[in-house]
C-alpha cells in the first residue's frame, strides 16, 4: 500500500526540498512530486540522471491525479512556501504531513500559521527541526517545542546544518549516497526510521 508524505512550511528556505530529496533517497522505492514552481527538485532529479526516485514537476492542482498513477511504495510531495487552498488539497491527498521548522523566533512566530493550515487538512502531522547549529543541544530545543504544546508531535531526530546537504544537492544526490557514515546520513536515516513509524 503506497503512502504519501507532504512536506510543508509557510516559511521559505527552511529545508523542505532538502529533506524531501534526502528522505526520498533513503526510502528507496519513491516518487517525488515537485509542486513548487521553483522546480528545485526537478532540477535535482535532472542532475541525478536516473529515475530513482522519479521526480515529477506538477502544479498542486495536478498532484492528486498524478499520485493516483504513482506505483512506488512512498510518494513525497515538495511544496512551495505558500499555504493556499491548493496546498491544503495536496495535504488532504496525503497520508501524512511533515512540517519543517528552522529554530528561530521569526520561524516560531510563523509556525502557528503553518499549523493552522495543516489542521484544516485534518491529516496526521509532525514537526521536524532542520538547520540546527551542529553544536546545539537539539534535545533542549525539542523539549522547548514540546512545552509550547503545538498540537503535533516533534520528531526526536532533528537535522543540523551540514555542508554534506549542500554538496549532495549540487550533485543530485542524497547525503546517504555521499558518505554512509556521516553525521548528516545518520540524521536522515534516524528521521526516516521515526517517520515511517508515524505514517
Ligand atoms: N540541514 C541542512 N544543512 C545545510 N544546508 C541546508 C540544510 N537544509 C537546507 N539547507 C540549504 O538551505 C537552503 C534552503 O533549503 P531548501 O531549498 O531545501 O529550503 P526550502 O524550504 O525548500 O526553500 P523554498 O521555500 O525556497 O522552497 C538550500 O541552499 C539548502 O541547500
Ligand atoms: Mg523548496
Coordinates of N, CA and C and ligand atoms in Angstrom, one line a residue:
X1 N 0.9 -1.2 0.0 CA 0.0 0.0 0.0 C 0.9 1.3 0.0
X2 N 0.7 2.1 -1.0 CA 1.6 3.2 -1.2 C 1.2 4.3 -0.1
X3 N 2.2 5.0 0.3 CA 2.0 6.1 1.3 C 2.6 7.4 0.8
X4 N 1.9 8.5 1.1 CA 2.3 9.8 0.6 C 2.5 10.8 1.8
X5 N 3.7 11.4 1.7 CA 4.1 12.4 2.8 C 4.2 13.8 2.1
X6 N 3.5 14.7 2.6 CA 3.6 16.1 2.1 C 4.6 16.9 3.0
X7 N 5.5 17.6 2.4 CA 6.5 18.3 3.2 C 6.2 19.8 3.1
X8 N 5.8 20.5 4.2 CA 5.3 21.8 4.2 C 6.0 22.8 5.2
X9 N 5.9 24.0 4.9 CA 6.2 25.1 5.8 C 5.8 26.4 5.1
X10 N 5.2 27.3 5.8 CA 4.9 28.6 5.2 C 6.1 29.4 5.0
X11 N 7.1 29.1 5.8 CA 8.4 29.9 5.7 C 9.3 29.3 4.6
X12 N 9.9 30.2 3.8 CA 10.8 29.7 2.7 C 12.2 29.4 3.3
X13 N 12.9 28.6 2.6 CA 14.3 28.3 2.9 C 14.6 27.6 4.2
X14 N 13.6 26.8 4.6 CA 13.8 26.1 5.9 C 14.3 24.6 5.6
X15 N 14.3 24.2 4.4 CA 14.8 22.9 4.1 C 13.8 21.9 3.6
X16 N 12.6 22.4 3.1 CA 11.6 21.4 2.7 C 12.1 20.6 1.5
X17 N 12.7 21.2 0.5 CA 13.2 20.5 -0.6 C 14.3 19.6 -0.3
X18 N 15.2 20.1 0.6 CA 16.4 19.3 1.0 C 15.9 18.0 1.7
X19 N 15.0 18.1 2.7 CA 14.6 16.9 3.4 C 13.8 16.0 2.5
X20 N 13.0 16.6 1.6 CA 12.2 15.8 0.6 C 13.1 14.9 -0.2
X21 N 14.1 15.5 -0.8 CA 15.1 14.8 -1.6 C 15.8 13.7 -0.8
X22 N 16.3 14.0 0.4 CA 17.0 13.1 1.2 C 16.2 11.9 1.7
X23 N 15.0 12.3 2.1 CA 14.1 11.2 2.6 C 13.7 10.3 1.4
X24 N 13.4 10.8 0.2 CA 13.1 10.0 -0.9 C 14.2 9.1 -1.3
X25 N 15.5 9.5 -1.1 CA 16.6 8.7 -1.4 C 16.7 7.5 -0.4
X26 N 16.5 7.8 0.9 CA 16.6 6.7 1.8 C 15.4 5.8 1.8
X27 N 14.2 6.3 1.3 CA 13.0 5.5 1.2 C 13.1 4.5 0.1
X28 N 14.1 4.7 -0.8 CA 14.4 3.8 -2.0 C 13.3 3.7 -3.0
X29 N 12.2 3.1 -2.7 CA 11.1 3.0 -3.8 C 10.2 4.2 -3.6
X30 N 10.6 5.3 -4.3 CA 9.9 6.6 -4.0 C 9.7 7.4 -5.3
X31 N 8.6 8.2 -5.3 CA 8.4 9.2 -6.3 C 8.3 10.5 -5.6
X32 N 8.9 11.6 -6.2 CA 8.8 12.9 -5.7 C 7.9 13.7 -6.6
X33 N 6.9 14.4 -6.0 CA 6.1 15.3 -6.8 C 6.6 16.7 -6.4
X34 N 7.1 17.4 -7.3 CA 7.6 18.8 -7.0 C 6.5 19.7 -7.4
X35 N 5.8 20.2 -6.3 CA 4.7 21.1 -6.6 C 5.1 22.6 -6.4
X36 N 6.4 22.8 -6.4 CA 6.9 24.2 -6.3 C 7.3 24.7 -7.6
X37 N 6.8 25.8 -8.1 CA 7.2 26.2 -9.5 C 8.7 26.7 -9.6
X38 N 9.4 26.8 -8.4 CA 10.8 27.0 -8.5 C 11.5 25.7 -9.1
X39 N 10.8 24.6 -9.0 CA 11.3 23.3 -9.5 C 12.7 22.9 -9.0
X40 N 13.0 23.2 -7.8 CA 14.3 22.8 -7.3 C 14.6 21.3 -7.4
X41 N 13.6 20.5 -7.0 CA 13.8 19.1 -7.0 C 13.7 18.5 -8.5
X42 N 13.0 19.1 -9.3 CA 13.0 18.6 -10.7 C 14.4 18.8 -11.3
X43 N 15.1 20.0 -10.9 CA 16.5 20.2 -11.3 C 17.4 19.2 -10.7
X44 N 17.1 19.0 -9.4 CA 18.0 18.0 -8.7 C 17.9 16.6 -9.4
X45 N 16.6 16.3 -9.8 CA 16.4 15.0 -10.5 C 17.2 14.9 -11.8
X46 N 17.2 16.1 -12.5 CA 18.0 16.1 -13.8 C 19.5 15.9 -13.5
X47 N 20.0 16.6 -12.5 CA 21.4 16.4 -12.1 C 21.7 14.9 -11.8
X48 N 20.7 14.3 -11.2 CA 20.9 12.9 -10.7 C 21.0 12.0 -11.9
X49 N 20.2 12.2 -12.9 CA 20.3 11.5 -14.1 C 19.8 10.1 -14.1
X50 N 19.0 9.7 -13.1 CA 18.3 8.5 -13.1 C 16.8 8.7 -12.6
X51 N 16.0 7.7 -12.7 CA 14.6 7.9 -12.2 C 14.4 7.3 -10.9
X52 N 15.4 7.2 -10.1 CA 15.2 6.7 -8.7 C 15.7 7.6 -7.7
X53 N 14.9 8.4 -7.1 CA 13.5 8.5 -7.2 C 13.1 9.2 -8.5
X54 N 11.9 8.9 -9.0 CA 11.3 9.6 -10.2 C 10.9 10.9 -9.6
X55 N 11.2 12.0 -10.3 CA 10.8 13.4 -9.9 C 9.9 13.9 -10.9
X56 N 8.7 14.2 -10.5 CA 7.7 14.8 -11.4 C 7.3 16.2 -11.0
X57 N 7.5 17.2 -11.9 CA 7.1 18.5 -11.6 C 5.6 18.7 -12.0
X58 N 4.8 19.0 -11.0 CA 3.4 19.2 -11.2 C 2.8 20.4 -10.5
X59 N 1.9 21.1 -11.0 CA 1.2 22.2 -10.2 C 0.4 21.5 -9.2
X60 N 0.2 22.1 -8.0 CA -0.6 21.5 -7.0 C -1.9 20.9 -7.4
X61 N -2.6 21.5 -8.4 CA -3.9 21.0 -8.8 C -3.8 19.7 -9.6
X62 N -2.6 19.4 -10.0 CA -2.4 18.1 -10.8 C -1.9 17.0 -9.8
X63 N -1.6 17.4 -8.6 CA -0.9 16.4 -7.7 C -1.8 15.2 -7.4
X64 N -3.1 15.4 -7.2 CA -3.9 14.2 -6.8 C -4.0 13.2 -8.0
X65 N -4.2 13.7 -9.2 CA -4.3 12.8 -10.3 C -3.0 12.1 -10.6
X66 N -1.9 12.8 -10.4 CA -0.5 12.3 -10.6 C -0.3 11.2 -9.5
X67 N -0.7 11.4 -8.3 CA -0.5 10.5 -7.2 C -1.2 9.1 -7.6
X68 N -2.4 9.3 -8.2 CA -3.2 8.1 -8.5 C -2.4 7.1 -9.4
X69 N -1.5 7.7 -10.2 CA -0.8 6.9 -11.2 C 0.6 6.4 -10.6
X70 N 1.0 6.9 -9.5 CA 2.3 6.5 -8.9 C 2.3 5.1 -8.5
X71 N 3.3 4.4 -8.7 CA 3.4 2.9 -8.4 C 4.4 2.6 -7.3
X72 N 5.0 3.6 -6.7 CA 6.1 3.4 -5.7 C 5.5 3.2 -4.3
X73 N 6.3 2.6 -3.4 CA 5.8 2.4 -2.0 C 5.6 3.8 -1.3
X74 N 6.5 4.7 -1.7 CA 6.4 6.0 -1.0 C 6.4 7.2 -2.0
X75 N 5.5 8.2 -1.7 CA 5.5 9.4 -2.5 C 5.8 10.6 -1.6
X76 N 6.6 11.5 -2.0 CA 6.9 12.7 -1.2 C 6.5 13.9 -2.1
X77 N 5.8 14.8 -1.4 CA 5.4 16.0 -2.2 C 6.1 17.2 -1.6
X78 N 6.9 17.8 -2.4 CA 7.6 19.1 -2.0 C 6.6 20.2 -2.4
X79 N 6.5 21.2 -1.5 CA 5.5 22.2 -1.7 C 6.2 23.6 -1.6
X80 N 5.6 24.6 -2.1 CA 6.2 26.0 -2.0 C 6.0 26.6 -0.6
X81 N 6.5 27.7 -0.4 CA 6.4 28.4 1.0 C 5.1 29.1 1.1
X82 N 4.1 28.8 0.3 CA 2.8 29.4 0.4 C 1.8 28.3 0.8
X83 N 0.9 28.6 1.6 CA -0.1 27.5 2.0 C -1.5 27.9 1.7
X84 N -1.7 27.9 0.3 CA -3.1 28.3 -0.1 C -4.0 27.1 -0.2
X85 N -5.2 27.3 -0.8 CA -6.1 26.2 -0.9 C -5.6 25.0 -1.6
X86 N -4.8 25.3 -2.7 CA -4.2 24.2 -3.5 C -3.3 23.3 -2.6
X87 N -2.5 23.9 -1.8 CA -1.6 23.1 -0.9 C -2.4 22.4 0.2
X88 N -3.4 23.0 0.6 CA -4.3 22.3 1.6 C -4.9 21.0 1.0
X89 N -5.3 21.1 -0.3 CA -5.8 19.9 -1.0 C -4.7 18.9 -1.2
X90 N -3.5 19.4 -1.4 CA -2.3 18.4 -1.6 C -2.1 17.7 -0.2
X91 N -2.3 18.4 0.9 CA -2.1 17.8 2.2 C -3.3 16.8 2.4
X92 N -4.5 17.2 2.0 CA -5.6 16.2 2.1 C -5.4 15.0 1.3
X93 N -4.7 15.1 0.2 CA -4.5 13.9 -0.6 C -3.3 13.0 -0.1
X94 N -2.7 13.5 1.0 CA -1.5 12.8 1.5 C -1.9 12.0 2.7
X95 N -1.1 11.0 3.2 CA -1.3 10.3 4.4 C -0.8 11.0 5.6
X96 N 0.2 11.8 5.4 CA 0.9 12.4 6.5 C 1.6 13.7 6.0
X97 N 1.7 14.7 7.0 CA 2.3 16.0 6.7 C 3.5 16.2 7.6
X98 N 4.6 16.5 7.0 CA 5.8 16.8 7.7 C 6.1 18.3 7.6
X99 N 6.0 18.9 8.8 CA 6.2 20.4 8.9 C 7.7 20.6 9.2
X100 N 8.4 21.4 8.4 CA 9.8 21.6 8.6 C 9.9 23.0 9.3
X101 N 10.7 23.0 10.4 CA 10.8 24.2 11.2 C 12.3 24.5 11.4
X102 N 12.7 25.7 11.1 CA 14.0 26.2 11.5 C 13.9 26.9 12.8
X103 N 14.8 26.6 13.8 CA 14.5 27.1 15.1 C 15.0 28.6 15.2
X104 N 14.1 29.5 15.3 CA 14.5 30.9 15.5 C 13.2 31.6 15.8
X105 N 13.2 32.8 16.4 CA 12.0 33.5 16.8 C 11.0 33.7 15.7
X106 N 11.5 34.2 14.5 CA 10.6 34.5 13.4 C 10.0 33.2 12.9
X107 N 10.8 32.2 12.9 CA 10.3 30.9 12.4 C 9.2 30.4 13.4
X108 N 9.5 30.5 14.7 CA 8.5 30.0 15.7 C 7.2 30.9 15.5
X109 N 7.4 32.2 15.2 CA 6.2 33.0 15.1 C 5.3 32.5 13.9
X110 N 5.9 32.1 12.9 CA 5.2 31.7 11.7 C 4.7 30.2 11.7
X111 N 5.2 29.4 12.7 CA 4.8 28.0 12.7 C 3.3 27.9 13.0
X112 N 2.7 28.8 13.8 CA 1.3 28.6 14.1 C 0.4 28.8 12.9
X113 N 0.9 29.7 11.9 CA 0.1 29.8 10.7 C 0.2 28.5 9.9
X114 N 1.4 28.0 9.8 CA 1.6 26.7 9.1 C 0.7 25.6 9.7
X115 N 0.7 25.6 11.0 CA -0.1 24.5 11.7 C -1.6 24.7 11.5
X116 N -2.0 26.0 11.4 CA -3.5 26.2 11.2 C -3.9 25.6 9.8
X117 N -3.0 25.8 8.8 CA -3.3 25.2 7.5 C -3.3 23.7 7.6
X118 N -2.3 23.1 8.3 CA -2.2 21.7 8.5 C -3.5 21.1 9.2
X119 N -3.9 21.9 10.2 CA -5.2 21.4 10.9 C -6.3 21.4 9.9
X120 N -6.4 22.3 9.0 CA -7.5 22.3 8.0 C -7.5 21.0 7.2
X121 N -6.3 20.5 7.0 CA -6.2 19.3 6.1 C -6.8 18.0 6.9
X122 N -6.8 18.1 8.2 CA -7.2 17.0 9.1 C -6.4 15.8 8.9
X123 N -5.1 16.0 8.6 CA -4.2 14.8 8.4 C -3.2 14.7 9.6
X124 N -2.8 13.5 9.9 CA -1.8 13.5 10.9 C -0.5 14.1 10.5
X125 N 0.2 14.7 11.4 CA 1.4 15.5 11.0 C 2.4 15.5 12.2
X126 N 3.6 15.9 11.8 CA 4.7 16.1 12.8 C 5.6 17.2 12.4
X127 N 6.3 17.7 13.4 CA 7.3 18.8 13.1 C 8.7 18.3 13.2
X128 N 9.5 18.7 12.3 CA 10.9 18.3 12.4 C 11.8 19.6 12.3
X129 N 12.8 19.7 13.2 CA 13.7 20.8 13.2 C 14.8 20.6 12.2
X130 N 15.1 21.6 11.4 CA 16.2 21.5 10.5 C 17.1 22.7 10.6
X131 N 18.3 22.5 10.1 CA 19.3 23.6 10.1 C 19.7 24.1 11.5
X132 N 19.7 23.1 12.4 CA 20.3 23.5 13.7 C 21.8 23.6 13.6
X133 N 22.3 24.5 14.4 CA 23.8 24.6 14.5 C 24.3 23.3 15.1
X134 N 25.3 22.7 14.5 CA 25.8 21.4 15.0 C 26.2 21.3 16.4
X135 N 26.5 22.5 17.0 CA 26.8 22.5 18.5 C 25.6 22.6 19.4
X136 N 24.4 22.8 18.8 CA 23.2 23.0 19.6 C 22.8 21.7 20.3
X137 N 22.3 21.8 21.5 CA 21.8 20.6 22.1 C 20.3 20.4 21.6
X138 N 20.2 19.6 20.6 CA 18.9 19.5 19.9 C 17.8 19.1 20.9
X139 N 18.1 18.2 21.9 CA 17.1 17.8 22.8 C 16.5 18.9 23.6
X140 N 17.3 19.9 23.9 CA 16.8 21.1 24.7 C 15.7 21.8 23.8
X141 N 16.0 22.0 22.5 CA 15.1 22.7 21.6 C 13.8 21.9 21.4
X142 N 14.0 20.6 21.3 CA 12.8 19.7 21.1 C 11.9 19.8 22.4
X143 N 12.6 19.8 23.5 CA 11.8 19.9 24.8 C 11.1 21.2 24.9
X144 N 11.7 22.3 24.5 CA 11.1 23.6 24.4 C 9.9 23.6 23.5
X145 N 10.0 23.0 22.4 CA 8.9 22.9 21.4 C 7.8 22.1 22.0
X146 N 8.1 21.0 22.6 CA 7.1 20.2 23.2 C 6.3 20.9 24.3
X147 N 7.1 21.8 25.0 CA 6.4 22.6 26.1 C 5.5 23.6 25.5
X148 N 5.7 24.0 24.3 CA 4.9 25.0 23.6 C 3.5 24.4 23.2
X149 N 3.4 23.1 23.3 CA 2.1 22.4 23.0 C 1.5 22.9 21.7
X150 N 2.2 22.6 20.6 CA 1.8 23.0 19.3 C 0.7 22.1 18.7
X151 N 0.4 21.0 19.4 CA -0.7 20.1 19.0 C -0.2 19.0 18.0
X152 N 1.0 19.0 17.7 CA 1.6 17.9 16.8 C 2.9 17.4 17.4
X153 N 3.2 16.1 17.2 CA 4.4 15.6 17.8 C 5.7 16.2 17.1
X154 N 6.7 16.3 17.9 CA 8.0 16.8 17.4 C 8.9 15.6 17.1
X155 N 9.5 15.6 16.0 CA 10.5 14.5 15.7 C 11.6 14.5 16.7
X156 N 11.9 13.4 17.4 CA 13.0 13.4 18.3 C 14.4 13.5 17.5
X157 N 14.3 13.4 16.2 CA 15.5 13.4 15.4 C 15.5 14.7 14.6
X158 N 16.3 15.7 15.0 CA 16.5 17.0 14.3 C 17.6 16.8 13.3
X159 N 17.7 17.8 12.4 CA 18.7 17.7 11.3 C 19.5 19.0 11.5
X160 N 20.8 18.9 11.5 CA 21.7 20.0 11.7 C 22.1 20.6 10.3
X161 N 22.6 21.8 10.4 CA 23.2 22.4 9.2 C 24.6 21.8 8.9
X162 N 24.7 21.1 7.8 CA 25.9 20.4 7.5 C 26.2 20.6 6.0
X163 N 27.5 20.8 5.7 CA 27.9 21.0 4.3 C 27.5 19.9 3.4
X164 N 27.4 18.6 3.9 CA 27.1 17.5 3.1 C 25.7 17.7 2.4
X165 N 24.8 18.4 3.0 CA 23.5 18.6 2.4 C 23.6 19.5 1.1
X166 N 24.5 20.5 1.2 CA 24.7 21.4 0.0 C 25.5 20.6 -1.1
X167 N 26.5 19.9 -0.6 CA 27.3 19.1 -1.6 C 26.4 18.1 -2.3
X168 N 25.6 17.4 -1.6 CA 24.8 16.3 -2.2 C 23.8 17.0 -3.1
X169 N 23.2 18.1 -2.7 CA 22.2 18.8 -3.6 C 22.8 19.2 -4.9
X170 N 24.1 19.7 -4.8 CA 24.8 20.1 -6.1 C 25.0 19.0 -7.0
X171 N 25.1 17.8 -6.4 CA 25.4 16.6 -7.3 C 24.2 15.8 -7.6
X172 N 23.0 16.3 -7.2 CA 21.8 15.5 -7.5 C 21.8 14.2 -6.7
X173 N 22.3 14.2 -5.5 CA 22.4 13.0 -4.7 C 21.8 13.3 -3.3
X174 N 21.7 12.2 -2.5 CA 21.3 12.4 -1.1 C 22.5 12.3 -0.2
X175 N 22.5 12.8 1.0 CA 23.7 12.7 1.8 C 24.1 11.3 2.1
X176 N 23.1 10.4 2.1 CA 23.5 9.0 2.4 C 24.2 8.3 1.2
X177 N 24.1 9.0 0.1 CA 24.9 8.5 -1.1 C 26.3 9.0 -1.1
X178 N 26.5 10.1 -0.4 CA 27.9 10.7 -0.4 C 28.8 10.0 0.6
X179 N 28.2 9.8 1.8 CA 29.1 9.1 2.8 C 28.1 8.5 3.8
X180 N 28.0 7.2 3.8 CA 27.1 6.4 4.6 C 27.2 6.7 6.1
X181 N 28.5 6.9 6.5 CA 28.7 7.0 8.0 C 28.8 8.5 8.5
X182 N 28.4 9.4 7.6 CA 28.5 10.9 8.1 C 27.4 11.2 9.1
X183 N 27.5 12.3 9.8 CA 26.5 12.7 10.7 C 25.2 13.0 10.0
X184 N 25.4 13.7 8.8 CA 24.2 14.0 8.0 C 23.4 12.7 7.7
X185 N 24.1 11.7 7.3 CA 23.5 10.4 6.9 C 22.8 9.8 8.1
X186 N 23.4 9.9 9.2 CA 22.8 9.3 10.4 C 21.5 10.0 10.8
X187 N 21.6 11.4 10.7 CA 20.4 12.2 11.0 C 19.2 11.8 10.1
X188 N 19.5 11.7 8.8 CA 18.4 11.4 7.8 C 17.9 10.0 8.0
X189 N 18.8 9.1 8.3 CA 18.3 7.7 8.5 C 17.4 7.6 9.8
X190 N 17.9 8.3 10.8 CA 17.1 8.3 12.1 C 15.8 9.0 11.9
X191 N 15.7 10.1 11.1 CA 14.5 10.8 10.9 C 13.5 9.8 10.1
X192 N 14.1 9.2 9.1 CA 13.3 8.3 8.2 C 12.7 7.1 9.0
X193 N 13.5 6.6 9.9 CA 13.1 5.4 10.7 C 11.9 5.8 11.6
X194 N 12.0 7.0 12.2 CA 11.0 7.5 13.1 C 9.7 7.8 12.3
X195 N 9.9 8.5 11.1 CA 8.8 9.0 10.3 C 8.0 7.8 9.8
X196 N 8.6 6.7 9.4 CA 7.9 5.6 8.9 C 6.9 5.0 9.9
X197 N 7.4 5.1 11.2 CA 6.5 4.6 12.3 C 5.3 5.5 12.5
X198 N 5.4 6.8 12.1 CA 4.3 7.7 12.3 C 3.2 7.6 11.2
X199 N 3.7 7.2 10.1 CA 2.8 7.3 8.9 C 1.8 6.2 8.9
Ligands
LIG1 N1 20.4 20.6 7.0 C1 20.9 21.4 6.1 N2 22.3 21.7 6.1 C2 22.9 22.5 5.3 N3 22.2 23.2 4.3 C3 20.8 23.0 4.3 C4 20.2 22.1 5.2 N4 18.8 22.2 4.9 C5 18.7 23.1 3.8 N5 19.9 23.6 3.5 C6 20.2 24.6 2.5 O1 19.4 25.7 2.8 C7 18.9 26.3 1.6 C8 17.3 26.2 1.6 O2 17.0 24.8 1.6 P1 15.7 24.3 0.7 O3 15.8 24.9 -0.7 O4 15.7 22.9 0.9 O5 14.6 25.1 1.5 P2 13.0 25.2 1.1 O6 12.2 25.2 2.4 O7 12.7 24.1 0.2 O8 13.0 26.6 0.4 P3 11.8 27.2 -0.5 O9 10.8 27.6 0.4 O10 12.5 28.4 -1.3 O11 11.4 26.1 -1.5 C9 19.5 25.5 0.4 O12 20.6 26.1 0.0 C10 19.9 24.2 1.1 O13 21.0 23.5 0.5
LIG2 MG1 11.9 24.2 -1.8

